[in-house]
Tab-separated table of C-alpha atoms and ligand atoms in Angstrom:
chain	number	residue	atom	x	y	z
A	1	MET	CA	5.935	-95.197	-30.846
A	2	ILE	CA	8.104	-92.599	-32.320
A	3	TYR	CA	10.023	-90.342	-30.142
A	4	THR	CA	12.115	-87.216	-31.123
A	5	PHE	CA	14.586	-85.000	-29.715
A	6	THR	CA	14.774	-81.341	-30.577
A	7	LEU	CA	16.978	-80.045	-27.720
A	8	ASN	CA	17.304	-76.562	-28.991
A	9	THR	CA	13.712	-75.512	-29.693
A	10	ALA	CA	12.741	-72.263	-31.440
A	11	ILE	CA	9.966	-70.426	-32.813
A	12	ASP	CA	10.075	-69.327	-36.491
A	13	ASP	CA	8.687	-65.728	-37.183
A	14	VAL	CA	8.084	-66.055	-40.973
A	15	ILE	CA	7.812	-62.698	-42.783
A	16	ILE	CA	6.845	-62.461	-46.075
A	17	VAL	CA	7.670	-59.577	-48.210
A	18	LYS	CA	7.480	-58.671	-52.019
A	19	THR	CA	10.944	-57.131	-52.097
A	20	GLN	CA	14.195	-56.812	-49.913
A	21	LYS	CA	15.804	-53.344	-51.174
A	22	LYS	CA	18.225	-51.912	-48.652
A	23	HIS	CA	17.375	-48.513	-47.411
A	24	ALA	CA	13.797	-49.042	-48.843
A	25	HIS	CA	10.249	-49.266	-47.261
A	26	ASN	CA	9.837	-52.967	-47.753
A	27	GLU	CA	6.201	-53.905	-47.017
A	28	ILE	CA	5.520	-57.148	-44.943
A	29	PHE	CA	2.481	-58.623	-46.737
A	30	LYS	CA	1.957	-61.821	-44.582
A	31	ARG	CA	3.476	-62.955	-41.441
A	32	LYS	CA	3.316	-66.459	-39.767
A	33	VAL	CA	4.734	-68.068	-36.693
A	34	SER	CA	5.846	-71.645	-37.114
A	35	LEU	CA	7.147	-74.389	-34.837
A	36	GLY	CA	11.290	-74.088	-35.394
A	37	GLY	CA	13.647	-76.874	-34.771
A	38	LYS	CA	14.202	-79.711	-36.868
A	39	ALA	CA	12.870	-82.743	-35.366
A	40	ILE	CA	9.490	-81.309	-33.962
A	41	LYS	CA	8.395	-81.418	-37.691
A	42	THR	CA	8.204	-85.151	-37.602
A	43	ASN	CA	5.825	-84.829	-34.473
A	44	LEU	CA	3.748	-82.394	-36.538
A	45	LEU	CA	3.350	-84.408	-39.439
A	46	LEU	CA	2.858	-87.757	-37.801
A	47	THR	CA	0.290	-86.249	-35.484
A	48	LYS	CA	-1.588	-84.903	-38.808
A	49	LEU	CA	-1.483	-88.448	-40.327
A	50	GLY	CA	-2.598	-90.146	-37.255
A	51	PHE	CA	0.615	-91.754	-35.807
A	52	GLU	CA	1.474	-91.722	-32.025
A	53	ASN	CA	4.419	-89.742	-31.276
A	54	VAL	CA	6.318	-88.099	-28.578
A	55	ALA	CA	8.757	-84.931	-28.829
A	56	ILE	CA	11.250	-84.397	-26.416
A	57	GLY	CA	13.246	-80.929	-25.798
A	58	PHE	CA	14.249	-78.049	-23.502
A	59	ARG	CA	11.882	-75.017	-23.436
A	60	GLY	CA	12.333	-71.764	-21.532
A	61	GLY	CA	12.149	-68.248	-21.873
A	62	ASN	CA	10.218	-65.392	-23.516
A	63	GLU	CA	9.170	-67.850	-26.427
A	64	SER	CA	8.168	-70.575	-24.007
A	65	GLU	CA	4.526	-69.769	-23.819
A	66	GLN	CA	4.244	-69.426	-27.625
A	67	TYR	CA	5.956	-72.824	-28.161
A	68	CYS	CA	3.750	-74.254	-25.857
A	69	SER	CA	0.608	-73.090	-27.588
A	70	LEU	CA	1.668	-74.146	-30.790
A	71	LEU	CA	2.255	-77.611	-29.474
A	72	LYS	CA	-1.042	-77.564	-28.170
A	73	GLU	CA	-2.711	-76.219	-31.478
A	74	ASN	CA	-0.717	-79.053	-33.318
A	75	ASN	CA	-1.929	-81.734	-30.540
A	76	ILE	CA	1.870	-82.539	-30.191
A	77	LYS	CA	2.768	-84.678	-27.058
A	78	PHE	CA	5.813	-82.750	-25.733
A	79	LEU	CA	7.993	-84.274	-23.028
A	80	GLU	CA	9.849	-81.199	-21.595
A	81	ILE	CA	13.146	-81.204	-20.171
A	82	PRO	CA	13.069	-78.331	-17.355
A	83	SER	CA	15.835	-76.173	-17.444
A	84	LYS	CA	16.318	-72.875	-15.439
A	85	SER	CA	18.853	-71.454	-18.072
A	86	PHE	CA	17.660	-72.553	-21.463
A	87	ARG	CA	15.656	-69.977	-23.584
A	88	THR	CA	13.577	-71.201	-26.865
A	89	ARG	CA	15.163	-69.403	-29.762
A	90	LYS	CA	13.470	-66.860	-32.042
A	91	THR	CA	14.434	-67.259	-35.677
A	92	THR	CA	13.299	-64.886	-38.312
A	93	VAL	CA	12.610	-66.147	-41.881
A	94	ILE	CA	12.408	-63.640	-44.529
A	95	VAL	CA	10.527	-64.782	-47.430
A	96	ASP	CA	10.971	-62.838	-50.548
A	97	ALA	CA	7.864	-63.778	-52.579
A	98	ASP	CA	8.960	-62.233	-55.894
A	99	ASN	CA	12.269	-63.721	-55.942
A	100	THR	CA	10.911	-67.205	-54.373
A	101	GLY	CA	13.792	-67.441	-51.786
A	102	SER	CA	13.869	-67.356	-48.127
A	103	THR	CA	16.570	-66.133	-45.679
A	104	MET	CA	16.903	-67.383	-42.016
A	105	PHE	CA	18.461	-65.909	-38.934
A	106	VAL	CA	18.744	-67.937	-36.068
A	107	GLU	CA	19.375	-66.737	-32.653
A	108	ALA	CA	22.186	-67.843	-30.964
A	109	SER	CA	21.274	-70.674	-28.295
A	110	THR	CA	21.542	-70.195	-24.466
A	111	SER	CA	23.537	-72.753	-22.611
A	112	LEU	CA	22.551	-75.747	-20.358
A	113	SER	CA	23.820	-76.772	-17.126
A	114	SER	CA	25.531	-80.268	-16.402
A	115	ASN	CA	22.279	-80.703	-14.411
A	116	ASP	CA	20.421	-80.085	-17.423
A	117	VAL	CA	22.395	-82.546	-19.625
A	118	GLN	CA	21.946	-85.131	-17.034
A	119	LYS	CA	18.292	-84.774	-17.425
A	120	VAL	CA	18.311	-85.832	-21.360
A	121	TRP	CA	20.046	-88.927	-20.210
A	122	ASP	CA	17.090	-89.622	-17.876
A	123	GLN	CA	14.691	-88.861	-20.649
A	124	ALA	CA	16.436	-91.094	-23.217
A	125	THR	CA	16.445	-94.060	-20.606
A	126	LYS	CA	12.876	-93.765	-20.272
A	127	ILE	CA	12.431	-94.726	-24.238
A	128	PRO	CA	11.275	-98.163	-24.949
A	129	ASN	CA	13.714	-100.582	-26.594
A	130	ASN	CA	13.200	-100.676	-30.530
A	131	SER	CA	11.939	-97.361	-30.797
A	132	ILE	CA	12.247	-95.254	-33.780
A	133	VAL	CA	14.088	-92.091	-32.615
A	134	VAL	CA	14.789	-89.038	-34.563
A	135	ILE	CA	17.577	-86.783	-33.431
A	136	SER	CA	17.551	-83.308	-35.427
A	137	GLY	CA	19.174	-79.916	-35.576
A	138	SER	CA	21.757	-78.175	-33.389
A	139	ASN	CA	22.425	-78.378	-29.841
A	140	PRO	CA	22.016	-75.861	-27.261
A	141	LYS	CA	25.595	-74.665	-25.842
A	142	GLY	CA	26.532	-77.015	-23.015
A	143	PHE	CA	25.414	-80.129	-24.815
A	144	SER	CA	28.836	-81.258	-26.551
A	145	PRO	CA	29.570	-83.563	-29.272
A	146	SER	CA	30.513	-86.060	-26.721
A	147	ASN	CA	27.298	-85.609	-25.076
A	148	PHE	CA	25.524	-86.046	-28.508
A	149	LYS	CA	27.711	-89.397	-28.608
A	150	HIS	CA	26.627	-90.514	-25.170
A	151	LEU	CA	22.851	-90.047	-26.263
A	152	ILE	CA	23.457	-92.163	-29.510
A	153	ASN	CA	25.323	-94.940	-27.202
A	154	LEU	CA	22.485	-94.891	-24.748
A	155	LEU	CA	19.818	-95.352	-27.494
A	156	GLN	CA	21.828	-97.771	-29.400
A	157	GLU	CA	22.049	-100.004	-26.435
A	158	LYS	CA	18.113	-99.758	-26.433
A	159	LYS	CA	18.414	-101.247	-30.097
A	160	CYS	CA	16.542	-97.970	-31.074
A	161	LYS	CA	16.641	-97.057	-35.015
A	162	LEU	CA	18.018	-93.626	-34.902
A	163	ILE	CA	17.459	-91.304	-37.929
A	164	CYS	CA	19.967	-88.365	-37.429
A	165	ASP	CA	19.625	-84.793	-39.232
A	166	VAL	CA	22.702	-83.414	-37.907
A	167	SER	CA	25.712	-81.820	-38.965
A	168	GLY	CA	29.539	-81.074	-38.492
A	169	GLN	CA	31.068	-83.038	-35.454
A	170	CYS	CA	27.680	-84.681	-34.643
A	171	LEU	CA	27.172	-85.873	-38.292
A	172	LYS	CA	30.498	-87.543	-37.963
A	173	ILE	CA	29.842	-89.121	-34.759
A	174	ALA	CA	26.650	-90.253	-36.079
A	175	ILE	CA	28.314	-92.081	-39.137
A	176	GLU	CA	31.142	-93.434	-37.066
A	177	CYS	CA	28.611	-94.848	-34.518
A	178	GLY	CA	26.625	-96.685	-37.413
A	179	VAL	CA	23.084	-95.113	-36.768
A	180	TYR	CA	20.337	-96.282	-38.980
A	181	PHE	CA	20.030	-93.206	-41.042
A	182	VAL	CA	21.803	-89.830	-41.917
A	183	LYS	CA	20.763	-87.237	-44.392
A	184	PRO	CA	23.596	-84.756	-44.985
A	185	ASN	CA	23.052	-82.085	-47.957
A	186	GLU	CA	26.035	-81.725	-50.350
A	187	GLU	CA	27.739	-79.018	-48.407
A	188	GLU	CA	27.605	-81.178	-45.183
A	189	PHE	CA	29.038	-84.271	-46.998
A	190	ASN	CA	31.893	-82.061	-48.377
A	191	HIS	CA	32.679	-80.534	-45.032
A	192	LEU	CA	33.375	-83.733	-43.852
A	193	PHE	CA	34.899	-85.976	-46.750
A	194	ASN	CA	36.001	-83.113	-49.164
A	195	CYS	CA	35.291	-85.201	-52.477
A	196	GLU	CA	32.608	-85.200	-54.990
A	197	ILE	CA	29.266	-87.098	-54.589
A	198	ASN	CA	29.111	-90.391	-56.434
A	199	GLU	CA	28.183	-93.822	-55.810
A	200	GLU	CA	31.875	-94.634	-55.102
A	201	THR	CA	32.408	-92.014	-52.597
A	202	LEU	CA	28.890	-92.541	-51.040
A	203	HIS	CA	29.835	-96.137	-50.603
A	204	GLU	CA	33.314	-95.396	-49.316
A	205	HIS	CA	31.917	-93.001	-46.450
A	206	LEU	CA	28.407	-94.134	-45.678
A	207	GLY	CA	28.242	-97.775	-46.827
A	208	HIS	CA	28.422	-99.201	-43.547
A	209	LEU	CA	25.122	-97.481	-42.633
A	210	ASN	CA	21.645	-99.346	-43.427
A	211	ALA	CA	20.244	-96.199	-45.180
A	212	TYR	CA	21.218	-92.477	-46.057
A	213	ALA	CA	20.542	-89.900	-48.326
A	214	VAL	CA	22.599	-87.167	-49.696
A	215	THR	CA	19.956	-84.534	-50.593
A	216	LEU	CA	20.721	-82.352	-53.673
A	217	GLY	CA	18.266	-79.617	-53.312
A	218	SER	CA	15.963	-79.107	-56.304
A	219	ARG	CA	17.713	-82.150	-58.149
A	220	GLY	CA	16.267	-84.478	-55.521
A	221	CYS	CA	18.753	-86.996	-53.749
A	222	MET	CA	21.048	-90.005	-54.238
A	223	TYR	CA	20.202	-92.780	-51.492
A	224	LYS	CA	20.983	-96.100	-50.228
A	225	TYR	CA	18.078	-98.352	-49.274
A	226	ASN	CA	17.676	-102.205	-49.226
A	227	ASN	CA	21.536	-102.418	-50.042
A	228	LYS	CA	21.123	-100.640	-53.135
A	229	ILE	CA	22.044	-96.911	-54.077
A	230	SER	CA	19.348	-95.158	-56.039
A	231	GLN	CA	18.763	-91.670	-57.216
A	232	ILE	CA	15.480	-89.574	-56.862
A	233	LYS	CA	15.084	-86.914	-59.651
A	234	ILE	CA	12.412	-84.052	-59.344
A	235	SER	CA	10.954	-83.092	-62.696
A	236	SER	CA	11.453	-79.457	-63.600
A	237	LYS	CA	7.773	-79.468	-64.116
A	238	PHE	CA	7.301	-79.156	-60.466
A	239	GLU	CA	8.763	-75.721	-60.284
A	240	GLN	CA	7.121	-74.750	-63.526
A	241	GLU	CA	3.608	-75.879	-62.635
A	242	ASN	CA	3.788	-74.846	-58.824
A	243	ILE	CA	4.670	-71.842	-56.877
A	244	ILE	CA	7.657	-72.508	-54.884
A	245	LYS	CA	6.778	-70.376	-51.857
A	246	SER	CA	9.749	-71.159	-49.170
A	247	THR	CA	12.176	-74.133	-48.801
A	248	THR	CA	12.976	-73.360	-45.385
A	249	GLY	CA	11.769	-76.343	-43.160
A	250	CYS	CA	11.893	-78.786	-46.451
A	251	GLY	CA	14.733	-80.724	-45.137
A	252	ASP	CA	13.156	-81.037	-41.750
A	253	MET	CA	9.872	-82.380	-43.510
A	254	PHE	CA	12.058	-84.829	-45.541
A	255	ILE	CA	12.731	-86.481	-42.305
A	256	ALA	CA	9.085	-86.454	-41.084
A	257	GLY	CA	8.117	-88.176	-44.657
A	258	PHE	CA	10.737	-90.566	-44.378
A	259	VAL	CA	9.557	-91.847	-41.002
A	260	TYR	CA	6.141	-91.862	-42.332
A	261	GLY	CA	7.250	-94.095	-45.204
A	262	LEU	CA	8.963	-96.599	-42.562
A	263	LEU	CA	5.681	-96.582	-40.661
A	264	THR	CA	3.497	-97.493	-43.946
A	265	ASP	CA	6.109	-99.600	-45.615
A	266	GLN	CA	6.211	-97.301	-48.339
A	267	ASN	CA	9.664	-96.299	-50.133
A	268	PRO	CA	10.874	-93.725	-47.120
A	269	PHE	CA	12.693	-91.561	-49.418
A	270	ILE	CA	10.016	-91.066	-51.933
A	271	GLN	CA	7.757	-90.205	-49.004
A	272	GLY	CA	10.466	-88.167	-47.758
A	273	THR	CA	10.825	-86.119	-51.065
A	274	VAL	CA	7.055	-85.945	-51.402
A	275	TYR	CA	6.566	-84.192	-48.025
A	276	SER	CA	9.697	-81.871	-48.492
A	277	MET	CA	8.199	-80.707	-51.778
A	278	ALA	CA	4.657	-80.178	-50.238
A	279	LYS	CA	6.513	-78.090	-47.660
A	280	ALA	CA	7.783	-75.761	-50.356
A	281	LEU	CA	4.400	-74.701	-51.587
A	282	GLU	CA	3.809	-73.243	-48.197
A	283	TYR	CA	5.270	-70.123	-46.424
A	284	GLY	CA	5.455	-71.703	-42.966
A	285	SER	CA	8.551	-73.540	-42.121
A	286	ASP	CA	6.389	-76.250	-40.480
A	287	GLU	CA	3.395	-76.236	-43.065
A	288	VAL	CA	2.323	-78.853	-45.229
A	289	ASP	CA	-1.121	-78.978	-47.195
A	290	LEU	CA	-2.103	-82.779	-47.006
A	291	ASN	CA	-4.442	-82.034	-49.725
A	292	LYS	CA	-1.644	-81.308	-52.058
A	293	ILE	CA	0.300	-84.621	-51.538
A	294	LYS	CA	-1.184	-86.577	-53.900
A	295	ASN	CA	-0.577	-84.316	-56.841
A	296	ILE	CA	3.023	-84.308	-56.079
A	297	GLU	CA	4.274	-88.143	-56.709
A	298	LYS	CA	3.997	-87.580	-60.624
A	299	TYR	CA	6.962	-85.227	-60.293
A	300	ILE	CA	9.136	-87.565	-58.922
A	301	GLY	CA	11.491	-89.825	-61.238
A	302	GLY	CA	13.975	-92.380	-60.648
B	401	TA6	O1	15.685	-76.421	-41.267
B	401	TA6	C1	14.800	-75.016	-40.807
B	401	TA6	C2	14.565	-75.033	-39.335
B	401	TA6	O2	14.385	-76.041	-38.603
B	401	TA6	C3	13.895	-73.695	-38.775
B	401	TA6	O3	12.829	-74.072	-38.505
B	401	TA6	C4	14.561	-73.065	-37.827
B	401	TA6	O4	14.044	-73.365	-36.602
B	401	TA6	C5	16.138	-73.461	-37.676
B	401	TA6	O5	15.992	-74.327	-38.958
B	401	TA6	C6	16.391	-74.366	-36.547
B	401	TA6	O6	17.811	-75.133	-36.794
B	401	TA6	P1	18.606	-75.614	-35.782
B	401	TA6	O7	19.378	-76.779	-36.443
B	401	TA6	O8	19.437	-74.318	-35.219
B	401	TA6	O9	17.540	-76.122	-34.815
């Protein structure tokens, strides 16, 4: 069974416009509501693909009902951590259809009480040993980096395979704790290690991990798997032959595809890249059209 922690839940209001001109009348020509937060995208994809999974997170506030109905619509099993103070955030994603770009505005998170934090431990202790656990995204205020470390330690004592898509202090902690897999992008890697990205620096800073990927945007990613460092390149034909609608959520869908690859004994990095690319073809930040998947692998090179 796959468990995910999206502690800082969110709803994404995705607004698609032709243009974004200041002081002008910019018409909205499409609008979508997507499941926000990062690890929940793994639940969404695995449910679509028929793999059992459970999402764990806080929910509350004005967005709470809509969050619940999106979970129901996608048949996602959600283990809610009750909180009196937590508010599910509203994120606004503006997609500029003409210039193929998306901009995200994320509401500040509300804070948790110490009692709320204790409930995270209660949920974590119920997770069966040797589970695959995805922990991704920002944490609500009140859930500190040392709380994050405690969660990692709790799950490592249960021999869980931890897949962490986190940044800043939490990324540093995940690397120091030797979790199974991390996926910093170039900026997050440089923020921690302030060096260029090559096989030597990756081995120096991440070599003790079972697996890692440093994502390079449209250039693919450098990754370590089965003790070998490789690179996945995406052919420029992908952007030439397809309409890239929005890259918001691509990193989240990479993690989802990675887990699917682990579950199906396929190269998890290829699967992560494929589902990340599929997400880019849709406006929604949680959207993937499974009918487009088989046509994507041809754009991926080693
Ligand atoms: O990566 C895209 C996304 O997950 C959006 O869906 C939006 O909800 C935001 O990022 C949430 O990120 P955070 O790390 O704050 O949970």
